[in-house]
Amino acid sequence: MAKPYPRSPLALSLPKLTSIAGVRLSGVEANIRYSGRTDLMLVEFAPGTTAAGVYTRNLCPGAPIPWCRRALASTPHARALLVNSGNANVFTGRAGEEAVVACAGEVAHQLGCPVEDVFLASTGVIGETLPYKKILSALPAAIEALHDDGWEEAARAIMTTDTFPKAARREVKIGSTTVCLQGIAKGSGMVAPDMATMLAYVATDASLPQPVLQALLEEGVGPSFNSITVDSDTSTSDMLMLFATGQAEHEEIGSHEDAALAEFRTALKDLLHELALLVVRDGEGATKLIRVDVQEAQDDGSARRIAMAIANSPLVKTAIAGEDANWGRIVMAVGKSGEPADRDRLSIAIGDHWVASQGSVKDHDVEALNAYMRQQEITITADLGLGSGRASVWTCDLTHGYIDINGSYRS
Amino acid sequence: MAKPYPRSPLALSLPKLTSIAGVRLSGVEANIRYSGRTDLMLVEFAPGTTAAGVYTRNLCPGAPIPWCRRALASTPHARALLVNSGNANVFTGRAGEEAVVACAGEVAHQLGCPVEDVFLASTGVIGETLPYKKILSALPAAIEALHDDGWEEAARAIMTTDTFPKAARREVKIGSTTVCLQGIAKGSGMVAPDMATMLAYVATDASLPQPVLQALLEEGVGPSFNSITVDSDTSTSDMLMLFATGQAEHEEIGSHEDAALAEFRTALKDLLHELALLVVRDGEGATKLIRVDVQEAQDDGSARRIAMAIANSPLVKTAIAGEDANWGRIVMAVGKSGEPADRDRLSIAIGDHWVASQGSVKDHDVEALNAYMRQQEITITADLGLGSGRASVWTCDLTHGYIDINGSYRS
């Protein structure tokens, strides 16, 4: 990646970030692949921090993925998170496992914590040996640089083809106590459920047992990170983790369905959704953010598969890039999904314009529709007319920028 | 489609075509969407011609598809085939069905044959009413122009975004009699199994009962048209048909497994494969023909799904467009297929270069590999090391040309 890519036209500025009690972060230069930018993020959590995670379902995952899965299974706690960009440590065989063990061991040693409390991730090129000694060399500087307000530095250090850093923040009450949720994410290609070239880390100062945290995370991932797709490709590396430092003082929470958690659950879902959409907004080459709503499908699962068929169709995505309301391609995508569909009950809307209704074209205001297509945010609705299933997924358009980025990523 | 697209660099010239006894063809201008080119193909078959067909599995098919399915179910015979380009007659509701009935009726009337012996297809834009009266007006000229050597005219009249006409020919023996097989195809985008924006018609002078013909066709479609993909999008319109005029005199054939048919079966499979690869060679924007071989998968079905996951991966396809031997993306695609895979048994080759073996990178001649990547035909092999399943599929690379064509197809 010799030159930086132009900032996505869909980019959003960082919100105002503050500290989360019990979380210190840093981003430093380890020169793993990039130079002149940070590529190593370290996060230190206060003792007692609980952790939850969901990981890529790709069956050829990178070496950090099984490490994190095992760590999560063996302890409810986390004390550190070390993430490098530039090299994914995927398909690197025994050398990849050695790198993971060495890095986790050194972090544990230097921070004085059990090795299974150290979580790791790597993102970048696949199949090249991770020069982990560069990471070990940079570690003292990363520890030295840890501070409460390192969130933006952290968000920047994990970027690969991302064109802007991504973060989101919420404040809510648990009982009468105000708690914060703050998270960062990276990802812009190889993005598809379930979990994508995408890393996202959220921390809160709430005090939540690990099983509660895990349940909350799994509940939130479906309509957020598992409802976005850039290119239908599922990465080997990616993960979403949630950490609770327990620094806020509030009533004890025993279940993720505890009434006192109602506001927190909603805020977490909302924050995860915001982070996921930031990833789509940085979809490689994206110029349009596309929302696909499917309604009246046979059931929710069917609706979701139809929505994904539309969102992953290169023909739909190129048409939207060309600002062409080519709804015929949406019909094609519904039909190719293999899900129950009846042409004569199917209706399609682009924005508020119902262009096709129950099997045939419908008179619509072509000029208004063309004006709508020139907007940056496009909503497609497919109404199957069969049942009560619904789903929403988000994607971006497919443009020359995607080809530019991916035809030369390694050179 | 205002301007023609540049001829694919992977284009092949037409082979020498001759006549097939019992088949007369024409291509005329009906001005359905295009002007200054032919857009209506008519084929007339001798009485007694048997027909077989396979059709798109897209659940929102164009109006001609159910017509052809019903015709095929009601009669073993075909007397005519009428195909227009420029408008797919898809999602056109009752108007679409009326157009089909009117066109088939008029062909039957003018050629003096039963209406169920008339097969129809339409290819082009979806969702616009087919101006079928233009077809009816052009029909007398199409009939007038029918001749034995109209194969190339026919191949040209059915082109849409195709950049070259496609045909293939074989001569084989049934017993001591020489019979011919000759076919044409069109298609260059919205191409994916099962059946794609793809029309293919093959005729032979052999004398074969309809069930034999249908069995032969279904046997041949798997490794040919159902093993290619350009963009994972499955069209609403497409079909493959096989017609046998029975003009050649040879022994009676009772089964598709008849020993006397051995040469014919092989030749048909071979011809279908050649036609299918011509479609990939004209894949929208294609600059490379890609063969994906999967071996030692758990079983053949698993091998096929893995091969398709590789062939449909935008990241694999853009890497090949960029002449980048980015085998990490192939690993990713194997992993995302969801099929049984063990990272530590997986090996990947590009051409003859085994770049990764049993879970990690393998020393290989980078310079020779880079030279290989500059070729027009690229083979990828993924060896799962699990069982004896194998599959081969073909695709093309994903380039700026695809975006050019599909971002502005309707304008």
CSV table of N, CA, C and O in Angstrom, one decimal, chain B residues 304-409:
chain,number,residue,atom,x,y,z
B,304,ARG,N,-17.0,-28.3,-5.5
B,304,ARG,CA,-17.7,-27.3,-6.4
B,304,ARG,C,-18.0,-26.0,-5.6
B,304,ARG,O,-17.8,-24.9,-6.1
B,305,ARG,N,-18.5,-26.2,-4.4
B,305,ARG,CA,-18.9,-25.0,-3.6
B,305,ARG,C,-17.6,-24.1,-3.3
B,305,ARG,O,-17.6,-22.9,-3.3
B,306,ILE,N,-16.5,-24.8,-3.0
B,306,ILE,CA,-15.3,-24.1,-2.7
B,306,ILE,C,-14.8,-23.4,-4.0
B,306,ILE,O,-14.4,-22.3,-3.9
B,307,ALA,N,-14.9,-24.1,-5.1
B,307,ALA,CA,-14.4,-23.6,-6.4
B,307,ALA,C,-15.2,-22.3,-6.7
B,307,ALA,O,-14.7,-21.3,-7.1
B,308,MET,N,-16.5,-22.4,-6.5
B,308,MET,CA,-17.4,-21.2,-6.7
B,308,MET,C,-17.1,-20.1,-5.8
B,308,MET,O,-17.1,-18.9,-6.2
B,309,ALA,N,-16.8,-20.4,-4.5
B,309,ALA,CA,-16.4,-19.3,-3.6
B,309,ALA,C,-15.2,-18.6,-4.0
B,309,ALA,O,-15.1,-17.3,-3.9
B,310,ILE,N,-14.2,-19.3,-4.6
B,310,ILE,CA,-13.0,-18.7,-5.1
B,310,ILE,C,-13.4,-17.9,-6.3
B,310,ILE,O,-13.0,-16.7,-6.5
B,311,ALA,N,-14.1,-18.5,-7.2
B,311,ALA,CA,-14.4,-17.9,-8.5
B,311,ALA,C,-15.3,-16.6,-8.4
B,311,ALA,O,-15.2,-15.7,-9.2
B,312,ASN,N,-16.1,-16.6,-7.3
B,312,ASN,CA,-16.9,-15.4,-7.1
B,312,ASN,C,-16.4,-14.4,-6.2
B,312,ASN,O,-17.0,-13.3,-6.0
B,313,SER,N,-15.2,-14.6,-5.7
B,313,SER,CA,-14.6,-13.6,-4.7
B,313,SER,C,-14.1,-12.4,-5.4
B,313,SER,O,-13.2,-12.4,-6.2
B,314,PRO,N,-14.7,-11.2,-5.2
B,314,PRO,CA,-14.3,-10.0,-5.8
B,314,PRO,C,-12.8,-9.7,-5.5
B,314,PRO,O,-12.1,-9.2,-6.3
B,315,LEU,N,-12.3,-10.1,-4.3
B,315,LEU,CA,-10.9,-9.9,-4.0
B,315,LEU,C,-10.0,-10.7,-4.8
B,315,LEU,O,-8.9,-10.3,-5.1
B,316,VAL,N,-10.4,-12.0,-5.0
B,316,VAL,CA,-9.5,-12.8,-5.8
B,316,VAL,C,-9.5,-12.3,-7.3
B,316,VAL,O,-8.4,-12.2,-7.9
B,317,LYS,N,-10.7,-11.9,-7.7
B,317,LYS,CA,-10.8,-11.5,-9.1
B,317,LYS,C,-10.1,-10.2,-9.4
B,317,LYS,O,-9.5,-10.0,-10.5
B,318,THR,N,-10.1,-9.2,-8.4
B,318,THR,CA,-9.4,-8.0,-8.7
B,318,THR,C,-7.9,-8.2,-8.5
B,318,THR,O,-7.1,-7.6,-9.3
B,319,ALA,N,-7.5,-9.1,-7.7
B,319,ALA,CA,-6.0,-9.4,-7.6
B,319,ALA,C,-5.5,-9.9,-8.9
B,319,ALA,O,-4.4,-9.5,-9.4
B,320,ILE,N,-6.3,-10.8,-9.5
B,320,ILE,CA,-5.8,-11.4,-10.8
B,320,ILE,C,-5.8,-10.3,-11.9
B,320,ILE,O,-4.9,-10.2,-12.7
B,321,ALA,N,-6.8,-9.4,-11.8
B,321,ALA,CA,-6.8,-8.3,-12.8
B,321,ALA,C,-5.5,-7.5,-12.6
B,321,ALA,O,-5.0,-7.0,-13.6
B,322,GLY,N,-5.1,-7.3,-11.4
B,322,GLY,CA,-3.9,-6.6,-11.1
B,322,GLY,C,-2.6,-7.4,-11.2
B,322,GLY,O,-1.5,-6.9,-10.9
B,323,GLU,N,-2.7,-8.6,-11.7
B,323,GLU,CA,-1.6,-9.5,-12.0
B,323,GLU,C,-0.8,-9.7,-10.7
B,323,GLU,O,0.4,-9.9,-10.7
B,324,ASP,N,-1.6,-9.8,-9.6
B,324,ASP,CA,-1.0,-10.0,-8.3
B,324,ASP,C,-1.3,-11.4,-7.8
B,324,ASP,O,-2.5,-11.8,-7.7
B,325,ALA,N,-0.3,-12.2,-7.5
B,325,ALA,CA,-0.5,-13.6,-7.1
B,325,ALA,C,-0.8,-13.6,-5.6
B,325,ALA,O,-0.2,-14.2,-4.8
B,326,ASN,N,-1.9,-13.0,-5.3
B,326,ASN,CA,-2.3,-12.8,-3.9
B,326,ASN,C,-3.0,-14.0,-3.4
B,326,ASN,O,-4.3,-14.0,-3.2
B,327,TRP,N,-2.3,-15.1,-3.1
B,327,TRP,CA,-2.9,-16.3,-2.8
B,327,TRP,C,-3.6,-16.3,-1.4
B,327,TRP,O,-4.4,-17.1,-1.1
B,328,GLY,N,-3.2,-15.3,-0.6
B,328,GLY,CA,-3.9,-15.2,0.7
B,328,GLY,C,-5.4,-15.0,0.5
B,328,GLY,O,-6.2,-15.5,1.3
B,329,ARG,N,-5.8,-14.3,-0.5
B,329,ARG,CA,-7.2,-14.1,-0.8
B,329,ARG,C,-7.9,-15.4,-1.2
B,329,ARG,O,-9.1,-15.6,-1.0
B,330,ILE,N,-7.1,-16.3,-1.8
B,330,ILE,CA,-7.7,-17.6,-2.2
B,330,ILE,C,-7.9,-18.4,-0.9
B,330,ILE,O,-9.0,-19.1,-0.7
B,331,VAL,N,-7.0,-18.4,0.1
B,331,VAL,CA,-7.2,-19.0,1.4
B,331,VAL,C,-8.5,-18.5,2.0
B,331,VAL,O,-9.3,-19.2,2.5
B,332,MET,N,-8.6,-17.1,2.0
B,332,MET,CA,-9.8,-16.5,2.6
B,332,MET,C,-11.0,-17.1,1.9
B,332,MET,O,-12.0,-17.4,2.6
B,333,ALA,N,-11.0,-17.2,0.6
B,333,ALA,CA,-12.2,-17.7,-0.1
B,333,ALA,C,-12.5,-19.1,0.2
B,333,ALA,O,-13.7,-19.5,0.4
B,334,VAL,N,-11.5,-19.9,0.4
B,334,VAL,CA,-11.7,-21.3,0.8
B,334,VAL,C,-12.4,-21.3,2.2
B,334,VAL,O,-13.4,-22.0,2.4
B,335,GLY,N,-11.9,-20.5,3.0
B,335,GLY,CA,-12.4,-20.5,4.4
B,335,GLY,C,-13.8,-19.9,4.5
B,335,GLY,O,-14.6,-20.4,5.3
B,336,LYS,N,-14.2,-19.0,3.6
B,336,LYS,CA,-15.5,-18.4,3.7
B,336,LYS,C,-16.6,-19.3,3.1
B,336,LYS,O,-17.7,-19.1,3.3
B,337,SER,N,-16.1,-20.3,2.3
B,337,SER,CA,-17.1,-21.1,1.7
B,337,SER,C,-18.0,-21.9,2.7
B,337,SER,O,-19.1,-22.4,2.4
B,338,GLY,N,-17.4,-22.1,3.9
B,338,GLY,CA,-18.2,-22.8,4.9
B,338,GLY,C,-18.0,-24.3,4.7
B,338,GLY,O,-18.6,-25.1,5.5
B,339,GLU,N,-17.3,-24.8,3.7
B,339,GLU,CA,-17.1,-26.2,3.5
B,339,GLU,C,-16.0,-26.7,4.3
B,339,GLU,O,-15.1,-26.0,4.7
B,340,PRO,N,-16.0,-28.1,4.6
B,340,PRO,CA,-14.9,-28.6,5.4
B,340,PRO,C,-13.5,-28.3,4.8
B,340,PRO,O,-13.3,-28.4,3.6
B,341,ALA,N,-12.7,-27.7,5.7
B,341,ALA,CA,-11.4,-27.3,5.3
B,341,ALA,C,-10.5,-27.3,6.6
B,341,ALA,O,-11.0,-27.0,7.7
B,342,ASP,N,-9.2,-27.7,6.4
B,342,ASP,CA,-8.3,-27.7,7.5
B,342,ASP,C,-7.1,-26.9,7.1
B,342,ASP,O,-6.4,-27.3,6.2
B,343,ARG,N,-6.9,-25.7,7.7
B,343,ARG,CA,-5.9,-24.8,7.3
B,343,ARG,C,-4.5,-25.6,7.1
B,343,ARG,O,-3.8,-25.3,6.2
B,344,ASP,N,-4.3,-26.5,8.0
B,344,ASP,CA,-3.0,-27.1,8.0
B,344,ASP,C,-2.8,-28.3,7.0
B,344,ASP,O,-1.8,-28.9,6.9
B,345,ARG,N,-3.9,-28.5,6.2
B,345,ARG,CA,-3.8,-29.5,5.1
B,345,ARG,C,-3.9,-28.8,3.8
B,345,ARG,O,-3.9,-29.4,2.7
B,346,LEU,N,-4.2,-27.5,3.8
B,346,LEU,CA,-4.6,-26.8,2.6
B,346,LEU,C,-3.3,-26.4,1.8
B,346,LEU,O,-2.4,-25.8,2.4
B,347,SER,N,-3.3,-26.6,0.5
B,347,SER,CA,-2.2,-26.2,-0.3
B,347,SER,C,-2.8,-25.4,-1.5
B,347,SER,O,-3.9,-25.7,-2.0
B,348,ILE,N,-2.1,-24.4,-2.0
B,348,ILE,CA,-2.6,-23.6,-3.0
B,348,ILE,C,-1.5,-23.5,-4.1
B,348,ILE,O,-0.4,-23.2,-3.8
B,349,ALA,N,-2.0,-23.6,-5.4
B,349,ALA,CA,-1.0,-23.4,-6.5
B,349,ALA,C,-1.6,-22.4,-7.4
B,349,ALA,O,-2.8,-22.3,-7.6
B,350,ILE,N,-0.8,-21.6,-8.0
B,350,ILE,CA,-1.1,-20.7,-9.1
B,350,ILE,C,-0.3,-21.1,-10.3
B,350,ILE,O,0.9,-21.0,-10.2
B,351,GLY,N,-1.0,-21.6,-11.3
B,351,GLY,CA,-0.2,-22.3,-12.4
B,351,GLY,C,0.4,-23.5,-11.8
B,351,GLY,O,-0.2,-24.2,-11.0
B,352,ASP,N,1.7,-23.7,-12.1
B,352,ASP,CA,2.4,-24.8,-11.5
B,352,ASP,C,3.1,-24.5,-10.3
B,352,ASP,O,3.9,-25.2,-9.7
B,353,HIS,N,2.9,-23.3,-9.8
B,353,HIS,CA,3.7,-22.8,-8.6
B,353,HIS,C,2.9,-23.0,-7.3
B,353,HIS,O,1.9,-22.4,-7.1
B,354,TRP,N,3.4,-24.0,-6.6
B,354,TRP,CA,2.7,-24.2,-5.3
B,354,TRP,C,3.3,-23.2,-4.3
B,354,TRP,O,4.4,-23.2,-3.8
B,355,VAL,N,2.4,-22.2,-4.0
B,355,VAL,CA,2.8,-21.0,-3.2
B,355,VAL,C,2.6,-21.2,-1.8
B,355,VAL,O,3.2,-20.6,-0.9
B,356,ALA,N,1.7,-22.2,-1.4
B,356,ALA,CA,1.4,-22.4,0.0
B,356,ALA,C,1.1,-23.9,0.1
B,356,ALA,O,0.5,-24.5,-0.8
B,357,SER,N,1.6,-24.5,1.1
B,357,SER,CA,1.5,-25.9,1.3
B,357,SER,C,1.2,-26.3,2.7
B,357,SER,O,1.9,-25.8,3.6
B,358,GLN,N,0.2,-27.0,2.9
B,358,GLN,CA,-0.2,-27.5,4.2
B,358,GLN,C,-0.1,-26.4,5.3
B,358,GLN,O,0.6,-26.6,6.3
B,359,GLY,N,-0.7,-25.3,5.1
B,359,GLY,CA,-0.9,-24.3,6.1
B,359,GLY,C,0.1,-23.2,6.2
B,359,GLY,O,-0.1,-22.3,7.0
B,360,SER,N,1.1,-23.3,5.4
B,360,SER,CA,2.0,-22.1,5.4
B,360,SER,C,2.7,-21.8,4.1
B,360,SER,O,2.6,-22.7,3.2
B,361,VAL,N,3.2,-20.7,4.0
B,361,VAL,CA,3.9,-20.2,2.7
B,361,VAL,C,5.0,-21.2,2.3
B,361,VAL,O,5.7,-21.8,3.2
B,362,LYS,N,5.1,-21.4,1.0
B,362,LYS,CA,6.1,-22.3,0.5
B,362,LYS,C,7.1,-21.5,-0.4
B,362,LYS,O,6.7,-20.6,-1.1
B,363,ASP,N,8.4,-21.8,-0.3
B,363,ASP,CA,9.3,-21.1,-1.1
B,363,ASP,C,8.9,-21.4,-2.6
B,363,ASP,O,8.7,-22.5,-3.0
B,364,HIS,N,8.9,-20.3,-3.4
B,364,HIS,CA,8.6,-20.5,-4.8
B,364,HIS,C,9.3,-19.4,-5.6
B,364,HIS,O,9.7,-18.4,-5.0
B,365,ASP,N,9.4,-19.6,-6.9
B,365,ASP,CA,10.1,-18.7,-7.7
B,365,ASP,C,9.2,-17.5,-8.0
B,365,ASP,O,8.4,-17.5,-8.9
B,366,VAL,N,9.4,-16.4,-7.3
B,366,VAL,CA,8.5,-15.2,-7.4
B,366,VAL,C,8.6,-14.6,-8.8
B,366,VAL,O,7.5,-14.2,-9.3
B,367,GLU,N,9.7,-14.6,-9.4
B,367,GLU,CA,9.8,-14.0,-10.7
B,367,GLU,C,9.1,-14.8,-11.7
B,367,GLU,O,8.3,-14.2,-12.6
B,368,ALA,N,9.2,-16.1,-11.7
B,368,ALA,CA,8.5,-17.0,-12.6
B,368,ALA,C,7.0,-16.8,-12.4
B,368,ALA,O,6.2,-16.8,-13.3
B,369,LEU,N,6.6,-16.7,-11.1
B,369,LEU,CA,5.1,-16.6,-10.8
B,369,LEU,C,4.6,-15.3,-11.3
B,369,LEU,O,3.5,-15.2,-11.9
B,370,ASN,N,5.4,-14.2,-11.1
B,370,ASN,CA,5.0,-12.9,-11.7
B,370,ASN,C,4.8,-12.9,-13.2
B,370,ASN,O,3.9,-12.3,-13.7
B,371,ALA,N,5.7,-13.6,-13.8
B,371,ALA,CA,5.6,-13.8,-15.3
B,371,ALA,C,4.3,-14.5,-15.7
B,371,ALA,O,3.6,-14.2,-16.6
B,372,TYR,N,4.0,-15.6,-14.9
B,372,TYR,CA,2.8,-16.3,-15.1
B,372,TYR,C,1.6,-15.5,-15.0
B,372,TYR,O,0.6,-15.6,-15.8
B,373,MET,N,1.6,-14.6,-14.0
B,373,MET,CA,0.4,-13.7,-13.7
B,373,MET,C,0.1,-12.8,-14.9
B,373,MET,O,-1.0,-12.3,-15.0
B,374,ARG,N,1.1,-12.5,-15.7
B,374,ARG,CA,0.9,-11.6,-16.9
B,374,ARG,C,0.3,-12.3,-18.0
B,374,ARG,O,-0.1,-11.7,-19.0
B,375,GLN,N,0.1,-13.7,-18.0
B,375,GLN,CA,-0.5,-14.4,-19.0
B,375,GLN,C,-2.1,-14.1,-19.0
B,375,GLN,O,-2.6,-13.6,-18.1
B,376,GLN,N,-2.7,-14.5,-20.2
B,376,GLN,CA,-4.1,-14.3,-20.3
B,376,GLN,C,-4.9,-15.4,-19.6
B,376,GLN,O,-6.1,-15.2,-19.3
B,377,GLU,N,-4.3,-16.5,-19.4
B,377,GLU,CA,-5.1,-17.6,-18.8
B,377,GLU,C,-4.4,-18.1,-17.6
B,377,GLU,O,-3.2,-18.4,-17.6
B,378,ILE,N,-5.2,-18.0,-16.5
B,378,ILE,CA,-4.6,-18.3,-15.1
B,378,ILE,C,-5.4,-19.5,-14.5
B,378,ILE,O,-6.6,-19.6,-14.6
B,379,THR,N,-4.6,-20.4,-14.0
B,379,THR,CA,-5.2,-21.6,-13.3
B,379,THR,C,-4.9,-21.5,-11.8
B,379,THR,O,-3.7,-21.3,-11.5
B,380,ILE,N,-5.9,-21.6,-11.0
B,380,ILE,CA,-5.7,-21.7,-9.5
B,380,ILE,C,-6.1,-23.1,-9.1
B,380,ILE,O,-7.1,-23.6,-9.5
B,381,THR,N,-5.2,-23.7,-8.2
B,381,THR,CA,-5.6,-25.0,-7.7
B,381,THR,C,-5.6,-24.9,-6.2
B,381,THR,O,-4.7,-24.4,-5.6
B,382,ALA,N,-6.7,-25.4,-5.6
B,382,ALA,CA,-6.7,-25.5,-4.1
B,382,ALA,C,-6.9,-27.0,-3.8
B,382,ALA,O,-7.8,-27.6,-4.2
B,383,ASP,N,-5.9,-27.5,-3.0
B,383,ASP,CA,-5.9,-28.9,-2.6
B,383,ASP,C,-6.2,-28.9,-1.1
B,383,ASP,O,-5.5,-28.4,-0.3
B,384,LEU,N,-7.4,-29.5,-0.8
B,384,LEU,CA,-7.9,-29.5,0.6
B,384,LEU,C,-7.2,-30.6,1.4
B,384,LEU,O,-7.2,-30.5,2.7
B,385,GLY,N,-6.7,-31.6,0.8
B,385,GLY,CA,-6.0,-32.7,1.5
B,385,GLY,C,-6.9,-33.5,2.4
B,385,GLY,O,-6.5,-34.0,3.5
B,386,LEU,N,-8.2,-33.5,2.1
B,386,LEU,CA,-9.2,-34.2,2.9
B,386,LEU,C,-9.8,-35.4,2.4
B,386,LEU,O,-10.1,-36.4,3.1
B,387,GLY,N,-10.1,-35.4,1.1
B,387,GLY,CA,-10.8,-36.6,0.5
B,387,GLY,C,-10.5,-36.7,-1.0
B,387,GLY,O,-9.4,-36.3,-1.5
B,388,SER,N,-11.5,-37.1,-1.8
B,388,SER,CA,-11.3,-37.3,-3.2
B,388,SER,C,-12.2,-36.4,-4.1
B,388,SER,O,-12.3,-36.6,-5.2
B,389,GLY,N,-12.8,-35.4,-3.4
B,389,GLY,CA,-13.7,-34.6,-4.2
B,389,GLY,C,-13.0,-33.6,-5.1
B,389,GLY,O,-12.0,-33.0,-4.7
B,390,ARG,N,-13.5,-33.4,-6.3
B,390,ARG,CA,-12.8,-32.5,-7.3
B,390,ARG,C,-13.9,-31.7,-8.0
B,390,ARG,O,-15.0,-32.2,-8.2
B,391,ALA,N,-13.5,-30.5,-8.5
B,391,ALA,CA,-14.4,-29.7,-9.3
B,391,ALA,C,-13.5,-28.7,-10.1
B,391,ALA,O,-12.5,-28.3,-9.6
B,392,SER,N,-14.0,-28.3,-11.2
B,392,SER,CA,-13.4,-27.2,-12.0
B,392,SER,C,-14.4,-26.2,-12.4
B,392,SER,O,-15.5,-26.6,-12.9
B,393,VAL,N,-14.2,-25.0,-12.1
B,393,VAL,CA,-15.0,-23.9,-12.6
B,393,VAL,C,-14.2,-22.8,-13.3
B,393,VAL,O,-13.0,-22.8,-13.1
B,394,TRP,N,-14.9,-22.0,-14.1
B,394,TRP,CA,-14.2,-21.0,-14.9
B,394,TRP,C,-14.8,-19.7,-14.6
B,394,TRP,O,-16.0,-19.5,-14.5
B,395,THR,N,-14.0,-18.7,-14.5
B,395,THR,CA,-14.5,-17.3,-14.4
B,395,THR,C,-13.5,-16.4,-15.0
B,395,THR,O,-12.6,-16.8,-15.8
B,396,CYS,N,-13.7,-15.1,-14.9
B,396,CYS,CA,-12.8,-14.1,-15.4
B,396,CYS,C,-12.5,-13.1,-14.3
B,396,CYS,O,-13.0,-13.1,-13.2
B,397,ASP,N,-11.6,-12.2,-14.6
B,397,ASP,CA,-11.1,-11.2,-13.6
B,397,ASP,C,-12.2,-10.1,-13.5
B,397,ASP,O,-13.1,-10.0,-14.3
B,398,LEU,N,-12.0,-9.3,-12.5
B,398,LEU,CA,-12.9,-8.1,-12.2
B,398,LEU,C,-12.2,-6.9,-12.4
B,398,LEU,O,-11.2,-6.6,-11.7
B,399,THR,N,-12.6,-6.1,-13.4
B,399,THR,CA,-11.8,-4.9,-13.8
B,399,THR,C,-12.6,-3.7,-13.9
B,399,THR,O,-13.8,-3.7,-13.8
B,400,HIS,N,-11.9,-2.6,-14.2
B,400,HIS,CA,-12.6,-1.3,-14.5
B,400,HIS,C,-13.7,-1.5,-15.6
B,400,HIS,O,-14.7,-0.8,-15.5
B,401,GLY,N,-13.4,-2.3,-16.5
B,401,GLY,CA,-14.4,-2.5,-17.6
B,401,GLY,C,-15.7,-3.0,-17.1
B,401,GLY,O,-16.8,-2.6,-17.7
B,402,TYR,N,-15.7,-3.8,-16.1
B,402,TYR,CA,-17.0,-4.3,-15.5
B,402,TYR,C,-17.8,-3.1,-15.0
B,402,TYR,O,-19.0,-3.0,-15.2
B,403,ILE,N,-17.1,-2.3,-14.3
B,403,ILE,CA,-17.8,-1.1,-13.7
B,403,ILE,C,-18.3,-0.2,-14.8
B,403,ILE,O,-19.4,0.3,-14.8
B,404,ASP,N,-17.4,0.0,-15.8
B,404,ASP,CA,-17.9,0.9,-17.0
B,404,ASP,C,-19.1,0.4,-17.6
B,404,ASP,O,-20.1,1.1,-17.8
B,405,ILE,N,-19.2,-0.9,-17.9
B,405,ILE,CA,-20.3,-1.5,-18.6
B,405,ILE,C,-21.6,-1.5,-17.7
B,405,ILE,O,-22.6,-1.1,-18.1
B,406,ASN,N,-21.4,-1.8,-16.4
B,406,ASN,CA,-22.6,-2.0,-15.6
B,406,ASN,C,-23.0,-0.7,-14.8
B,406,ASN,O,-24.1,-0.7,-14.3
B,407,GLY,N,-22.2,0.2,-14.8
B,407,GLY,CA,-22.6,1.5,-14.2
B,407,GLY,C,-23.3,2.4,-15.2
B,407,GLY,O,-23.9,3.4,-14.8
B,408,SER,N,-23.5,1.9,-16.4
B,408,SER,CA,-24.1,2.8,-17.4
B,408,SER,C,-24.9,2.0,-18.4
B,408,SER,O,-25.2,2.5,-19.5
B,409,TYR,N,-25.2,0.8,-18.1
B,409,TYR,CA,-25.9,-0.1,-19.1
B,409,TYR,C,-27.1,0.5,-19.7
B,409,TYR,O,-27.4,0.4,-20.9
